[in-house]
Amino acid sequence: MYVLVVYDVGEKRVAKTLKFLRTYLNWIQNSVLEGELTESQILKVKNGLNKIINPYEDSVIIFSSREKRWLSKNIIGREKNPIDNFV
């Protein structure tokens, strides 16, 4: 499943949140990551985030689609972290 994660967390939890999410997803912009995950990986991500964030102050939004091809991505300006396939 293609997943896009957007987060807005307290300053003290930003680095820990990013480090955790980067173990599963590709960082593409400040507080935004994307990638392909299985259902069990999505559950691991949700459980891990619940241990890191403060649910009364922080916000994490997980967008998901069965396949990446059903979403279009248009970048205006510089792409912060391009994801290239190396052969």
PDB file of N, CA and C in Angstrom:
ATOM      1  N   MET A   1       0.849  -1.161   0.000  1.00  0.00           N
ATOM      2  CA  MET A   1       0.000   0.000   0.000  1.00  0.00           C
ATOM      3  C   MET A   1       0.904   1.237   0.000  1.00  0.00           C
ATOM      4  N   TYR A   2       0.556   2.223  -0.822  1.00  0.00           N
ATOM      5  CA  TYR A   2       1.314   3.470  -0.877  1.00  0.00           C
ATOM      6  C   TYR A   2       0.824   4.376   0.250  1.00  0.00           C
ATOM      7  N   VAL A   3       1.771   4.913   1.024  1.00  0.00           N
ATOM      8  CA  VAL A   3       1.432   5.705   2.206  1.00  0.00           C
ATOM      9  C   VAL A   3       2.152   7.049   2.159  1.00  0.00           C
ATOM     10  N   LEU A   4       1.421   8.080   2.548  1.00  0.00           N
ATOM     11  CA  LEU A   4       1.971   9.428   2.690  1.00  0.00           C
ATOM     12  C   LEU A   4       1.685   9.847   4.124  1.00  0.00           C
ATOM     13  N   VAL A   5       2.725  10.194   4.870  1.00  0.00           N
ATOM     14  CA  VAL A   5       2.573  10.576   6.272  1.00  0.00           C
ATOM     15  C   VAL A   5       2.988  12.034   6.441  1.00  0.00           C
ATOM     16  N   VAL A   6       2.122  12.801   7.081  1.00  0.00           N
ATOM     17  CA  VAL A   6       2.358  14.211   7.365  1.00  0.00           C
ATOM     18  C   VAL A   6       2.236  14.381   8.878  1.00  0.00           C
ATOM     19  N   TYR A   7       3.217  15.037   9.488  1.00  0.00           N
ATOM     20  CA  TYR A   7       3.146  15.190  10.938  1.00  0.00           C
ATOM     21  C   TYR A   7       3.461  16.606  11.377  1.00  0.00           C
ATOM     22  N   ASP A   8       2.873  16.974  12.494  1.00  0.00           N
ATOM     23  CA  ASP A   8       3.106  18.261  13.145  1.00  0.00           C
ATOM     24  C   ASP A   8       3.192  17.956  14.631  1.00  0.00           C
ATOM     25  N   VAL A   9       4.419  17.839  15.109  1.00  0.00           N
ATOM     26  CA  VAL A   9       4.624  17.449  16.514  1.00  0.00           C
ATOM     27  C   VAL A   9       5.444  18.511  17.233  1.00  0.00           C
ATOM     28  N   GLY A  10       5.419  18.454  18.537  1.00  0.00           N
ATOM     29  CA  GLY A  10       6.177  19.387  19.355  1.00  0.00           C
ATOM     30  C   GLY A  10       7.666  19.323  19.042  1.00  0.00           C
ATOM     31  N   GLU A  11       8.338  20.435  19.210  1.00  0.00           N
ATOM     32  CA  GLU A  11       9.760  20.562  18.862  1.00  0.00           C
ATOM     33  C   GLU A  11      10.627  19.468  19.494  1.00  0.00           C
ATOM     34  N   LYS A  12      10.304  19.081  20.708  1.00  0.00           N
ATOM     35  CA  LYS A  12      11.090  18.066  21.412  1.00  0.00           C
ATOM     36  C   LYS A  12      10.928  16.673  20.798  1.00  0.00           C
ATOM     37  N   ARG A  13       9.865  16.457  20.024  1.00  0.00           N
ATOM     38  CA  ARG A  13       9.591  15.137  19.462  1.00  0.00           C
ATOM     39  C   ARG A  13       9.832  15.054  17.951  1.00  0.00           C
ATOM     40  N   VAL A  14      10.223  16.150  17.333  1.00  0.00           N
ATOM     41  CA  VAL A  14      10.401  16.167  15.877  1.00  0.00           C
ATOM     42  C   VAL A  14      11.478  15.183  15.429  1.00  0.00           C
ATOM     43  N   ALA A  15      12.656  15.253  16.015  1.00  0.00           N
ATOM     44  CA  ALA A  15      13.768  14.394  15.595  1.00  0.00           C
ATOM     45  C   ALA A  15      13.444  12.916  15.807  1.00  0.00           C
ATOM     46  N   LYS A  16      12.847  12.605  16.934  1.00  0.00           N
ATOM     47  CA  LYS A  16      12.515  11.212  17.237  1.00  0.00           C
ATOM     48  C   LYS A  16      11.444  10.693  16.270  1.00  0.00           C
ATOM     49  N   THR A  17      10.474  11.530  15.952  1.00  0.00           N
ATOM     50  CA  THR A  17       9.417  11.142  15.012  1.00  0.00           C
ATOM     51  C   THR A  17      10.000  10.905  13.625  1.00  0.00           C
ATOM     52  N   LEU A  18      10.829  11.817  13.163  1.00  0.00           N
ATOM     53  CA  LEU A  18      11.441  11.668  11.845  1.00  0.00           C
ATOM     54  C   LEU A  18      12.314  10.422  11.780  1.00  0.00           C
ATOM     55  N   LYS A  19      13.150  10.220  12.780  1.00  0.00           N
ATOM     56  CA  LYS A  19      14.031   9.048  12.797  1.00  0.00           C
ATOM     57  C   LYS A  19      13.221   7.753  12.752  1.00  0.00           C
ATOM     58  N   PHE A  20      12.156   7.692  13.522  1.00  0.00           N
ATOM     59  CA  PHE A  20      11.310   6.496  13.525  1.00  0.00           C
ATOM     60  C   PHE A  20      10.670   6.276  12.155  1.00  0.00           C
ATOM     61  N   LEU A  21      10.069   7.308  11.591  1.00  0.00           N
ATOM     62  CA  LEU A  21       9.386   7.166  10.312  1.00  0.00           C
ATOM     63  C   LEU A  21      10.340   6.821   9.177  1.00  0.00           C
ATOM     64  N   ARG A  22      11.567   7.307   9.240  1.00  0.00           N
ATOM     65  CA  ARG A  22      12.541   7.014   8.182  1.00  0.00           C
ATOM     66  C   ARG A  22      12.952   5.553   8.159  1.00  0.00           C
ATOM     67  N   THR A  23      12.669   4.806   9.211  1.00  0.00           N
ATOM     68  CA  THR A  23      12.961   3.367   9.184  1.00  0.00           C
ATOM     69  C   THR A  23      11.976   2.632   8.280  1.00  0.00           C
ATOM     70  N   TYR A  24      10.852   3.271   7.970  1.00  0.00           N
ATOM     71  CA  TYR A  24       9.827   2.644   7.137  1.00  0.00           C
ATOM     72  C   TYR A  24       9.585   3.375   5.809  1.00  0.00           C
ATOM     73  N   LEU A  25       9.797   4.692   5.805  1.00  0.00           N
ATOM     74  CA  LEU A  25       9.391   5.516   4.665  1.00  0.00           C
ATOM     75  C   LEU A  25      10.535   6.406   4.184  1.00  0.00           C
ATOM     76  N   ASN A  26      10.335   7.020   3.023  1.00  0.00           N
ATOM     77  CA  ASN A  26      11.304   7.944   2.448  1.00  0.00           C
ATOM     78  C   ASN A  26      10.915   9.371   2.784  1.00  0.00           C
ATOM     79  N   TRP A  27      11.870  10.115   3.332  1.00  0.00           N
ATOM     80  CA  TRP A  27      11.630  11.517   3.654  1.00  0.00           C
ATOM     81  C   TRP A  27      11.616  12.307   2.360  1.00  0.00           C
ATOM     82  N   ILE A  28      10.568  13.113   2.128  1.00  0.00           N
ATOM     83  CA  ILE A  28      10.497  13.895   0.896  1.00  0.00           C
ATOM     84  C   ILE A  28      10.462  15.393   1.147  1.00  0.00           C
ATOM     85  N   GLN A  29      10.051  15.808   2.313  1.00  0.00           N
ATOM     86  CA  GLN A  29      10.003  17.228   2.647  1.00  0.00           C
ATOM     87  C   GLN A  29       9.832  17.351   4.150  1.00  0.00           C
ATOM     88  N   ASN A  30      10.046  18.553   4.680  1.00  0.00           N
ATOM     89  CA  ASN A  30       9.872  18.742   6.127  1.00  0.00           C
ATOM     90  C   ASN A  30       8.543  18.155   6.580  1.00  0.00           C
ATOM     91  N   SER A  31       8.605  17.235   7.498  1.00  0.00           N
ATOM     92  CA  SER A  31       7.428  16.618   8.115  1.00  0.00           C
ATOM     93  C   SER A  31       6.555  15.826   7.147  1.00  0.00           C
ATOM     94  N   VAL A  32       7.130  15.371   6.023  1.00  0.00           N
ATOM     95  CA  VAL A  32       6.378  14.582   5.043  1.00  0.00           C
ATOM     96  C   VAL A  32       7.238  13.405   4.589  1.00  0.00           C
ATOM     97  N   LEU A  33       6.651  12.205   4.653  1.00  0.00           N
ATOM     98  CA  LEU A  33       7.336  11.009   4.184  1.00  0.00           C
ATOM     99  C   LEU A  33       6.381  10.186   3.330  1.00  0.00           C
ATOM    100  N   GLU A  34       6.956   9.355   2.444  1.00  0.00           N
ATOM    101  CA  GLU A  34       6.141   8.517   1.579  1.00  0.00           C
ATOM    102  C   GLU A  34       6.809   7.176   1.364  1.00  0.00           C
ATOM    103  N   GLY A  35       6.012   6.201   0.929  1.00  0.00           N
ATOM    104  CA  GLY A  35       6.585   4.906   0.598  1.00  0.00           C
ATOM    105  C   GLY A  35       5.541   3.812   0.550  1.00  0.00           C
ATOM    106  N   GLU A  36       6.006   2.629   0.202  1.00  0.00           N
ATOM    107  CA  GLU A  36       5.164   1.439   0.137  1.00  0.00           C
ATOM    108  C   GLU A  36       5.285   0.670   1.450  1.00  0.00           C
ATOM    109  N   LEU A  37       4.139   0.357   2.054  1.00  0.00           N
ATOM    110  CA  LEU A  37       4.114  -0.418   3.299  1.00  0.00           C
ATOM    111  C   LEU A  37       3.077  -1.520   3.208  1.00  0.00           C
ATOM    112  N   THR A  38       3.323  -2.600   3.930  1.00  0.00           N
ATOM    113  CA  THR A  38       2.313  -3.644   4.069  1.00  0.00           C
ATOM    114  C   THR A  38       1.351  -3.238   5.181  1.00  0.00           C
ATOM    115  N   GLU A  39       0.251  -3.939   5.293  1.00  0.00           N
ATOM    116  CA  GLU A  39      -0.719  -3.653   6.365  1.00  0.00           C
ATOM    117  C   GLU A  39      -0.069  -3.796   7.737  1.00  0.00           C
ATOM    118  N   SER A  40       0.764  -4.826   7.907  1.00  0.00           N
ATOM    119  CA  SER A  40       1.408  -5.023   9.215  1.00  0.00           C
ATOM    120  C   SER A  40       2.414  -3.907   9.504  1.00  0.00           C
ATOM    121  N   GLN A  41       3.102  -3.411   8.482  1.00  0.00           N
ATOM    122  CA  GLN A  41       4.015  -2.293   8.686  1.00  0.00           C
ATOM    123  C   GLN A  41       3.262  -1.028   9.066  1.00  0.00           C
ATOM    124  N   ILE A  42       2.107  -0.813   8.462  1.00  0.00           N
ATOM    125  CA  ILE A  42       1.289   0.354   8.820  1.00  0.00           C
ATOM    126  C   ILE A  42       0.893   0.285  10.287  1.00  0.00           C
ATOM    127  N   LEU A  43       0.521  -0.895  10.761  1.00  0.00           N
ATOM    128  CA  LEU A  43       0.184  -1.055  12.182  1.00  0.00           C
ATOM    129  C   LEU A  43       1.389  -0.772  13.071  1.00  0.00           C
ATOM    130  N   LYS A  44       2.577  -1.231  12.654  1.00  0.00           N
ATOM    131  CA  LYS A  44       3.793  -0.956  13.427  1.00  0.00           C
ATOM    132  C   LYS A  44       4.071   0.539  13.480  1.00  0.00           C
ATOM    133  N   VAL A  45       3.868   1.218  12.353  1.00  0.00           N
ATOM    134  CA  VAL A  45       4.079   2.665  12.314  1.00  0.00           C
ATOM    135  C   VAL A  45       3.104   3.360  13.256  1.00  0.00           C
ATOM    136  N   LYS A  46       1.841   2.990  13.199  1.00  0.00           N
ATOM    137  CA  LYS A  46       0.833   3.612  14.068  1.00  0.00           C
ATOM    138  C   LYS A  46       1.163   3.370  15.537  1.00  0.00           C
ATOM    139  N   ASN A  47       1.513   2.135  15.878  1.00  0.00           N
ATOM    140  CA  ASN A  47       1.848   1.817  17.270  1.00  0.00           C
ATOM    141  C   ASN A  47       3.092   2.573  17.729  1.00  0.00           C
ATOM    142  N   GLY A  48       4.097   2.656  16.871  1.00  0.00           N
ATOM    143  CA  GLY A  48       5.315   3.383  17.215  1.00  0.00           C
ATOM    144  C   GLY A  48       5.057   4.865  17.418  1.00  0.00           C
ATOM    145  N   LEU A  49       4.242   5.438  16.534  1.00  0.00           N
ATOM    146  CA  LEU A  49       3.915   6.858  16.667  1.00  0.00           C
ATOM    147  C   LEU A  49       3.144   7.143  17.948  1.00  0.00           C
ATOM    148  N   ASN A  50       2.257   6.229  18.315  1.00  0.00           N
ATOM    149  CA  ASN A  50       1.488   6.408  19.553  1.00  0.00           C
ATOM    150  C   ASN A  50       2.393   6.439  20.778  1.00  0.00           C
ATOM    151  N   LYS A  51       3.570   5.804  20.693  1.00  0.00           N
ATOM    152  CA  LYS A  51       4.522   5.825  21.802  1.00  0.00           C
ATOM    153  C   LYS A  51       5.352   7.109  21.829  1.00  0.00           C
ATOM    154  N   ILE A  52       5.455   7.780  20.690  1.00  0.00           N
ATOM    155  CA  ILE A  52       6.302   8.971  20.576  1.00  0.00           C
ATOM    156  C   ILE A  52       5.533  10.267  20.793  1.00  0.00           C
ATOM    157  N   ILE A  53       4.371  10.384  20.169  1.00  0.00           N
ATOM    158  CA  ILE A  53       3.670  11.666  20.161  1.00  0.00           C
ATOM    159  C   ILE A  53       2.860  11.906  21.423  1.00  0.00           C
ATOM    160  N   ASN A  54       2.514  13.148  21.626  1.00  0.00           N
ATOM    161  CA  ASN A  54       1.581  13.538  22.675  1.00  0.00           C
ATOM    162  C   ASN A  54       0.241  13.758  21.980  1.00  0.00           C
ATOM    163  N   PRO A  55      -0.748  12.888  22.212  1.00  0.00           N
ATOM    164  CA  PRO A  55      -2.013  12.983  21.475  1.00  0.00           C
ATOM    165  C   PRO A  55      -2.809  14.256  21.744  1.00  0.00           C
ATOM    166  N   TYR A  56      -2.435  14.989  22.780  1.00  0.00           N
ATOM    167  CA  TYR A  56      -3.151  16.226  23.096  1.00  0.00           C
ATOM    168  C   TYR A  56      -2.527  17.450  22.416  1.00  0.00           C
ATOM    169  N   GLU A  57      -1.290  17.300  21.937  1.00  0.00           N
ATOM    170  CA  GLU A  57      -0.594  18.419  21.313  1.00  0.00           C
ATOM    171  C   GLU A  57      -0.205  18.160  19.857  1.00  0.00           C
ATOM    172  N   ASP A  58       0.049  16.916  19.499  1.00  0.00           N
ATOM    173  CA  ASP A  58       0.615  16.572  18.197  1.00  0.00           C
ATOM    174  C   ASP A  58      -0.436  16.029  17.236  1.00  0.00           C
ATOM    175  N   SER A  59      -0.064  16.056  15.956  1.00  0.00           N
ATOM    176  CA  SER A  59      -0.956  15.562  14.916  1.00  0.00           C
ATOM    177  C   SER A  59      -0.155  14.789  13.870  1.00  0.00           C
ATOM    178  N   VAL A  60      -0.639  13.622  13.507  1.00  0.00           N
ATOM    179  CA  VAL A  60      -0.054  12.827  12.433  1.00  0.00           C
ATOM    180  C   VAL A  60      -1.195  12.399  11.530  1.00  0.00           C
ATOM    181  N   ILE A  61      -1.033  12.629  10.229  1.00  0.00           N
ATOM    182  CA  ILE A  61      -2.050  12.214   9.262  1.00  0.00           C
ATOM    183  C   ILE A  61      -1.410  11.204   8.327  1.00  0.00           C
ATOM    184  N   ILE A  62      -2.074  10.064   8.155  1.00  0.00           N
ATOM    185  CA  ILE A  62      -1.588   9.008   7.276  1.00  0.00           C
ATOM    186  C   ILE A  62      -2.582   8.862   6.126  1.00  0.00           C
ATOM    187  N   PHE A  63      -2.113   9.209   4.925  1.00  0.00           N
ATOM    188  CA  PHE A  63      -2.916   9.012   3.726  1.00  0.00           C
ATOM    189  C   PHE A  63      -2.467   7.702   3.101  1.00  0.00           C
ATOM    190  N   SER A  64      -3.409   6.903   2.624  1.00  0.00           N
ATOM    191  CA  SER A  64      -3.011   5.650   1.998  1.00  0.00           C
ATOM    192  C   SER A  64      -3.847   5.380   0.754  1.00  0.00           C
ATOM    193  N   SER A  65      -3.225   4.673  -0.161  1.00  0.00           N
ATOM    194  CA  SER A  65      -3.862   4.288  -1.412  1.00  0.00           C
ATOM    195  C   SER A  65      -3.361   2.893  -1.756  1.00  0.00           C
ATOM    196  N   ARG A  66      -4.192   2.129  -2.406  1.00  0.00           N
ATOM    197  CA  ARG A  66      -3.772   0.768  -2.762  1.00  0.00           C
ATOM    198  C   ARG A  66      -2.516   0.774  -3.627  1.00  0.00           C
ATOM    199  N   GLU A  67      -2.418   1.745  -4.515  1.00  0.00           N
ATOM    200  CA  GLU A  67      -1.255   1.830  -5.390  1.00  0.00           C
ATOM    201  C   GLU A  67      -0.864   3.279  -5.612  1.00  0.00           C
ATOM    202  N   LYS A  68       0.434   3.517  -5.765  1.00  0.00           N
ATOM    203  CA  LYS A  68       0.959   4.861  -5.964  1.00  0.00           C
ATOM    204  C   LYS A  68       0.404   5.494  -7.242  1.00  0.00           C
ATOM    205  N   ARG A  69       0.108   4.669  -8.240  1.00  0.00           N
ATOM    206  CA  ARG A  69      -0.342   5.211  -9.529  1.00  0.00           C
ATOM    207  C   ARG A  69      -1.680   5.935  -9.443  1.00  0.00           C
ATOM    208  N   TRP A  70      -2.427   5.742  -8.361  1.00  0.00           N
ATOM    209  CA  TRP A  70      -3.716   6.408  -8.215  1.00  0.00           C
ATOM    210  C   TRP A  70      -3.581   7.825  -7.656  1.00  0.00           C
ATOM    211  N   LEU A  71      -2.377   8.206  -7.334  1.00  0.00           N
ATOM    212  CA  LEU A  71      -2.111   9.563  -6.849  1.00  0.00           C
ATOM    213  C   LEU A  71      -1.160  10.250  -7.813  1.00  0.00           C
ATOM    214  N   SER A  72      -1.370  11.500  -8.023  1.00  0.00           N
ATOM    215  CA  SER A  72      -0.404  12.252  -8.826  1.00  0.00           C
ATOM    216  C   SER A  72       0.340  13.201  -7.906  1.00  0.00           C
ATOM    217  N   LYS A  73       1.611  13.395  -8.203  1.00  0.00           N
ATOM    218  CA  LYS A  73       2.438  14.269  -7.382  1.00  0.00           C
ATOM    219  C   LYS A  73       3.021  15.348  -8.288  1.00  0.00           C
ATOM    220  N   ASN A  74       2.683  16.580  -8.008  1.00  0.00           N
ATOM    221  CA  ASN A  74       3.217  17.711  -8.748  1.00  0.00           C
ATOM    222  C   ASN A  74       4.092  18.526  -7.813  1.00  0.00           C
ATOM    223  N   ILE A  75       5.316  18.749  -8.206  1.00  0.00           N
ATOM    224  CA  ILE A  75       6.258  19.489  -7.378  1.00  0.00           C
ATOM    225  C   ILE A  75       6.464  20.861  -7.993  1.00  0.00           C
ATOM    226  N   ILE A  76       6.252  21.875  -7.192  1.00  0.00           N
ATOM    227  CA  ILE A  76       6.495  23.248  -7.619  1.00  0.00           C
ATOM    228  C   ILE A  76       7.694  23.742  -6.827  1.00  0.00           C
ATOM    229  N   GLY A  77       8.734  24.155  -7.512  1.00  0.00           N
ATOM    230  CA  GLY A  77       9.952  24.542  -6.831  1.00  0.00           C
ATOM    231  C   GLY A  77      10.909  23.368  -6.727  1.00  0.00           C
ATOM    232  N   ARG A  78      11.834  23.456  -5.810  1.00  0.00           N
ATOM    233  CA  ARG A  78      12.877  22.445  -5.652  1.00  0.00           C
ATOM    234  C   ARG A  78      12.361  21.232  -4.893  1.00  0.00           C
ATOM    235  N   GLU A  79      12.654  20.058  -5.409  1.00  0.00           N
ATOM    236  CA  GLU A  79      12.311  18.827  -4.696  1.00  0.00           C
ATOM    237  C   GLU A  79      13.367  18.612  -3.618  1.00  0.00           C
ATOM    238  N   LYS A  80      12.939  18.570  -2.356  1.00  0.00           N
ATOM    239  CA  LYS A  80      13.878  18.540  -1.235  1.00  0.00           C
ATOM    240  C   LYS A  80      14.686  17.252  -1.154  1.00  0.00           C
ATOM    241  N   ASN A  81      14.064  16.125  -1.401  1.00  0.00           N
ATOM    242  CA  ASN A  81      14.766  14.849  -1.308  1.00  0.00           C
ATOM    243  C   ASN A  81      14.271  13.935  -2.416  1.00  0.00           C
ATOM    244  N   PRO A  82      14.785  14.089  -3.636  1.00  0.00           N
ATOM    245  CA  PRO A  82      14.300  13.270  -4.739  1.00  0.00           C
ATOM    246  C   PRO A  82      14.592  11.796  -4.482  1.00  0.00           C
ATOM    247  N   ILE A  83      13.652  10.978  -4.882  1.00  0.00           N
ATOM    248  CA  ILE A  83      13.807   9.527  -4.728  1.00  0.00           C
ATOM    249  C   ILE A  83      14.123   8.979  -6.105  1.00  0.00           C
ATOM    250  N   ASP A  84      15.370   8.606  -6.288  1.00  0.00           N
ATOM    251  CA  ASP A  84      15.823   8.066  -7.566  1.00  0.00           C
ATOM    252  C   ASP A  84      16.071   6.577  -7.429  1.00  0.00           C
ATOM    253  N   ASN A  85      15.847   5.863  -8.501  1.00  0.00           N
ATOM    254  CA  ASN A  85      16.170   4.445  -8.539  1.00  0.00           C
ATOM    255  C   ASN A  85      17.539   4.292  -9.176  1.00  0.00           C
ATOM    256  N   PHE A  86      18.459   3.703  -8.442  1.00  0.00           N
ATOM    257  CA  PHE A  86      19.788   3.465  -8.980  1.00  0.00           C
ATOM    258  C   PHE A  86      19.843   2.060  -9.529  1.00  0.00           C
ATOM    259  N   VAL A  87      20.437   1.925 -10.705  1.00  0.00           N
ATOM    260  CA  VAL A  87      20.540   0.613 -11.342  1.00  0.00           C
ATOM    261  C   VAL A  87      21.964   0.106 -11.202  1.00  0.00           C
TER     262      VAL A  87
END
